[in-house]
Coordinates of C-alpha atoms in Angstrom, one line a residue:
M1 CA 0.0 0.0 0.0
A2 CA 1.4 3.4 -1.0
G3 CA 1.1 6.5 1.0
R4 CA 2.4 9.9 1.9
M5 CA 4.6 10.7 4.9
V6 CA 3.3 13.5 7.0
V7 CA 6.4 15.8 7.6
G8 CA 6.0 19.3 8.8
S9 CA 3.0 21.7 8.9
A10 CA 2.9 22.2 5.1
A11 CA 2.3 18.5 4.5
L12 CA -0.2 18.4 7.3
A13 CA -2.1 21.4 5.8
E14 CA -2.5 19.5 2.6
L15 CA -4.5 16.8 4.4
V16 CA -7.1 18.9 6.0
R17 CA -9.9 20.7 4.2
P18 CA -10.0 24.5 4.8
A19 CA -12.4 25.4 7.6
S20 CA -14.6 27.2 5.1
A21 CA -14.9 24.2 2.8
P22 CA -18.2 22.4 2.5
D23 CA -18.9 19.7 5.1
P24 CA -17.8 16.4 3.4
A25 CA -20.5 14.5 5.2
G26 CA -23.3 16.7 3.7
G27 CA -23.9 18.6 6.9
H28 CA -25.0 15.6 9.0
R29 CA -24.5 16.5 12.7
V30 CA -24.3 12.9 13.9
L31 CA -21.8 10.5 12.3
P32 CA -22.9 6.9 12.3
V33 CA -21.4 4.2 14.5
R34 CA -21.9 0.4 14.6
A35 CA -25.5 -0.5 15.7
E36 CA -24.1 -2.3 18.7
L37 CA -22.5 0.9 20.1
T38 CA -25.4 3.3 19.5
G39 CA -26.9 2.7 23.0
L40 CA -23.7 4.0 24.6
L41 CA -23.9 7.4 23.0
P42 CA -26.6 10.1 23.8
N43 CA -27.2 10.9 20.1
R44 CA -26.8 7.2 19.0
G45 CA -23.7 8.3 17.1
L46 CA -20.7 10.7 17.1
R47 CA -22.2 14.1 17.3
R48 CA -20.1 16.8 15.5
G49 CA -18.4 19.1 18.0
S50 CA -18.4 16.6 20.8
T51 CA -15.6 15.0 22.7
V52 CA -15.8 11.2 23.2
A53 CA -13.0 9.9 25.2
V54 CA -11.8 6.3 25.3
G55 CA -10.3 5.4 28.7
V56 CA -7.2 3.3 29.1
G57 CA -8.0 0.1 30.8
R58 CA -5.9 -2.1 33.1
P59 CA -3.8 -3.5 31.7
R60 CA -3.3 -0.7 29.2
H61 CA -3.9 -3.0 26.1
S62 CA -7.3 -4.2 27.3
G63 CA -9.4 -3.8 24.2
A64 CA -9.4 0.0 23.9
T65 CA -7.8 0.0 20.4
S66 CA -10.4 -2.4 19.2
L67 CA -13.1 -0.2 20.6
I68 CA -11.6 2.8 18.7
L69 CA -11.6 0.8 15.5
A70 CA -15.3 0.0 16.0
L71 CA -16.1 3.6 16.7
L72 CA -14.4 4.8 13.5
A73 CA -15.6 2.2 11.0
E74 CA -19.1 3.4 10.1
A75 CA -18.2 7.0 9.9
S76 CA -15.3 6.2 7.6
R77 CA -17.5 3.9 5.5
A78 CA -20.0 6.8 5.2
G79 CA -17.3 9.1 3.7
S80 CA -15.8 10.8 6.7
W81 CA -12.1 11.5 7.1
C82 CA -10.5 10.1 10.3
A83 CA -7.1 10.7 11.9
V84 CA -5.1 8.9 14.6
V85 CA -2.4 10.8 16.4
G86 CA 0.3 9.5 18.7
V87 CA -0.5 5.8 18.5
P88 CA 2.5 4.3 16.7
T89 CA 1.1 0.7 17.0
F90 CA -2.1 1.5 15.2
G91 CA -2.1 -0.9 12.3
A92 CA -3.5 -0.1 8.9
G93 CA -4.3 -3.8 8.4
A94 CA -6.5 -3.9 11.5
A95 CA -8.1 -0.6 10.4
A96 CA -9.0 -2.1 7.0
E97 CA -10.3 -5.3 8.5
A98 CA -12.6 -3.2 10.7
G99 CA -14.0 -1.5 7.7
I100 CA -12.1 1.8 7.9
A101 CA -11.4 3.3 4.4
L102 CA -7.6 3.7 4.3
D103 CA -7.8 6.4 1.6
R104 CA -9.5 8.6 4.2
L105 CA -7.3 7.8 7.1
A106 CA -4.4 10.0 8.3
L107 CA -1.9 8.5 10.7
V108 CA 0.6 10.7 12.7
P109 CA 2.4 8.2 14.8
D110 CA 4.8 10.6 16.6
P111 CA 3.6 14.3 16.7
G112 CA 6.5 15.2 19.0
P113 CA 6.4 18.3 21.3
E114 CA 4.0 20.1 18.9
W115 CA 1.2 17.6 19.8
P116 CA -1.4 20.4 20.5
T117 CA -0.6 22.1 17.2
V118 CA -0.9 18.9 15.2
V119 CA -4.2 17.9 16.8
A120 CA -5.6 21.4 16.4
A121 CA -4.7 21.4 12.7
L122 CA -6.4 18.1 12.1
I123 CA -9.5 19.2 14.0
D124 CA -9.8 22.1 11.5
G125 CA -10.2 19.7 8.6
V126 CA -10.8 16.1 9.7
D127 CA -14.2 14.7 10.8
V128 CA -13.0 12.4 13.6
V129 CA -9.6 12.9 15.3
V130 CA -8.4 10.2 17.7
T131 CA -5.4 11.2 19.8
A132 CA -3.4 9.5 22.5
V133 CA -3.3 11.8 25.5
P134 CA 0.3 12.8 26.6
A135 CA 1.2 12.0 30.2
A136 CA 1.2 15.7 31.1
V137 CA -1.5 17.7 29.4
S138 CA -2.8 20.8 31.1
A139 CA -6.5 21.5 31.6
S140 CA -6.2 24.7 29.6
V141 CA -4.8 22.8 26.5
S142 CA -7.5 20.1 26.7
A143 CA -10.2 22.7 27.0
R144 CA -8.9 24.7 24.0
L145 CA -8.9 21.5 21.8
A146 CA -12.4 20.6 22.9
A147 CA -13.6 24.1 22.2
R148 CA -11.9 24.0 18.8
A149 CA -13.7 20.7 18.0
R150 CA -17.1 22.3 18.9
Q151 CA -16.3 25.3 16.7
R152 CA -15.1 23.3 13.7
G153 CA -17.7 20.5 13.9
S154 CA -15.1 17.8 14.4
V155 CA -15.4 14.8 16.8
L156 CA -12.4 14.7 19.2
V157 CA -11.7 11.2 20.5
P158 CA -8.9 11.4 23.2
Y159 CA -7.4 8.0 24.1
G160 CA -6.5 8.2 27.7
R161 CA -7.6 10.3 30.7
W162 CA -9.5 13.4 29.6
D163 CA -11.5 15.5 32.1
G164 CA -14.6 17.1 30.8
A165 CA -15.4 14.8 27.9
D166 CA -19.0 14.6 26.9
V167 CA -18.8 10.8 27.0
T168 CA -16.1 8.5 28.3
L169 CA -16.1 4.9 27.0
Q170 CA -14.0 2.2 28.6
V171 CA -13.5 -1.6 28.4
V172 CA -14.0 -2.5 32.1
R173 CA -13.9 -6.3 31.9
G174 CA -12.9 -8.9 29.4
V175 CA -12.7 -12.7 29.2
W176 CA -11.0 -14.6 26.4
Q177 CA -12.5 -17.8 25.0
G178 CA -10.9 -20.6 22.9
L179 CA -8.3 -22.2 25.2
G180 CA -9.0 -25.7 26.5
P181 CA -7.1 -27.8 29.0
G182 CA -3.6 -27.4 27.8
R183 CA -4.4 -26.6 24.2
G184 CA -6.3 -24.3 21.8
R185 CA -5.9 -20.7 20.8
L186 CA -7.5 -17.4 21.8
R187 CA -10.5 -16.9 19.5
R188 CA -12.6 -14.1 20.8
R189 CA -13.0 -11.9 23.9
E190 CA -16.2 -11.0 25.7
V191 CA -15.8 -7.5 26.9
T192 CA -18.0 -5.1 28.9
V193 CA -17.9 -1.5 27.7
S194 CA -19.1 1.2 30.0
A195 CA -20.2 4.8 29.2
R196 CA -20.4 7.7 31.5
G197 CA -20.5 11.4 30.9
R198 CA -22.5 14.6 31.4
G199 CA -25.8 16.0 30.3
A200 CA -27.7 13.4 28.3
A201 CA -24.9 10.9 29.1
A202 CA -24.9 11.4 32.8
R203 CA -26.5 8.1 33.5
P204 CA -23.9 5.3 33.4
K205 CA -24.5 2.5 30.8
E206 CA -22.9 -0.8 30.1
I207 CA -23.0 -3.3 27.2
K208 CA -21.3 -6.6 26.4
V209 CA -19.8 -7.3 23.0
W210 CA -17.4 -9.7 21.4
L211 CA -14.0 -8.4 20.3
P212 CA -12.7 -11.5 18.7
G213 CA -9.2 -12.6 17.6
D214 CA -10.2 -14.2 14.3
E215 CA -14.0 -14.4 14.0
L216 CA -16.9 -12.1 13.5
T217 CA -18.4 -10.4 16.5
R218 CA -21.9 -9.7 17.7
V219 CA -23.6 -8.1 20.7
I220 CA -24.1 -10.6 23.5
P221 CA -27.8 -10.8 24.3
R222 CA -28.9 -10.0 27.9
P223 CA -30.0 -13.0 30.0
V224 CA -33.7 -14.0 29.6
G225 CA -35.8 -12.5 32.3
S226 CA -33.6 -9.5 32.9
G227 CA -36.6 -7.2 32.0
V228 CA -34.7 -5.5 29.3
P229 CA -35.2 -6.4 25.6
A230 CA -32.2 -8.2 24.1
A231 CA -30.3 -6.3 21.4
P232 CA -30.4 -7.8 17.9
A233 CA -27.3 -9.9 17.1
R234 CA -25.8 -7.7 14.4
R235 CA -22.3 -8.8 13.2
L236 CA -19.1 -6.8 13.0
R237 CA -15.9 -7.5 11.1
V238 CA -13.0 -8.8 13.0
V239 CA -10.8 -6.3 14.9
T240 CA -7.2 -7.3 15.4
S241 CA -4.0 -5.5 16.4
A242 CA -1.6 -8.0 14.9
A243 CA -1.1 -6.1 11.6
R244 CA 2.2 -4.2 10.9
P245 CA 1.9 -0.6 12.0
L246 CA 1.8 2.0 9.2
T247 CA 3.8 5.2 9.7
T248 CA 2.5 7.0 6.7
V249 CA -0.8 8.6 5.7
A250 CA -2.8 6.2 3.6
G251 CA -3.6 8.2 0.6
A252 CA -2.9 6.4 -2.6
P253 CA -4.1 2.9 -3.7

């Protein structure tokens, strides 16, 4: 797969549409997500101008990257541009397998000390901006980036601790399946994803989904008799993190 390396502000500027350019998604204020995840979001999708954080679990690699892929897939498929900043292990192969269009995906693996400037520039022209949160980010910087996303109509998705997000999603539990007594292989993982936030998202929610290793995934129905209707078993494409990381912007076939 060919691509363009993002080096310097000039190259970055070529990626983003001018702030005055027409909305590439046709003015839709809510970008779509997988049907299985709609119940976690107050607008049943990614509302433009909002900040949807993905919390880091314990251990750190606990399904959060797979959750990010699932969040991006439908918006990308519908024509939106997405960017991922500061996640050098984010694999293009895994993104493609999840349904993300690589020709509308910008990867900036190492933004360096100019992280706020890079994220702000992408917010100006990319529909969904995922960014790893540096260890030390001031409240004023995070507030400025969230305000910029509201102004520009982008969806900011911080990966890590982020105070003041409209919604914070996190994989809180996970159990692998596939291993037998002394043999077998990891095939899929049952995870519980929680959502908490403010305003319409103030009431905490949880769902269970499969994040598999090599199969399709579906929502896990609630037990019979729980009093809550079971969600339909809609299938997702496999999400895997085993692909080789890409350090360029996917732009050419």
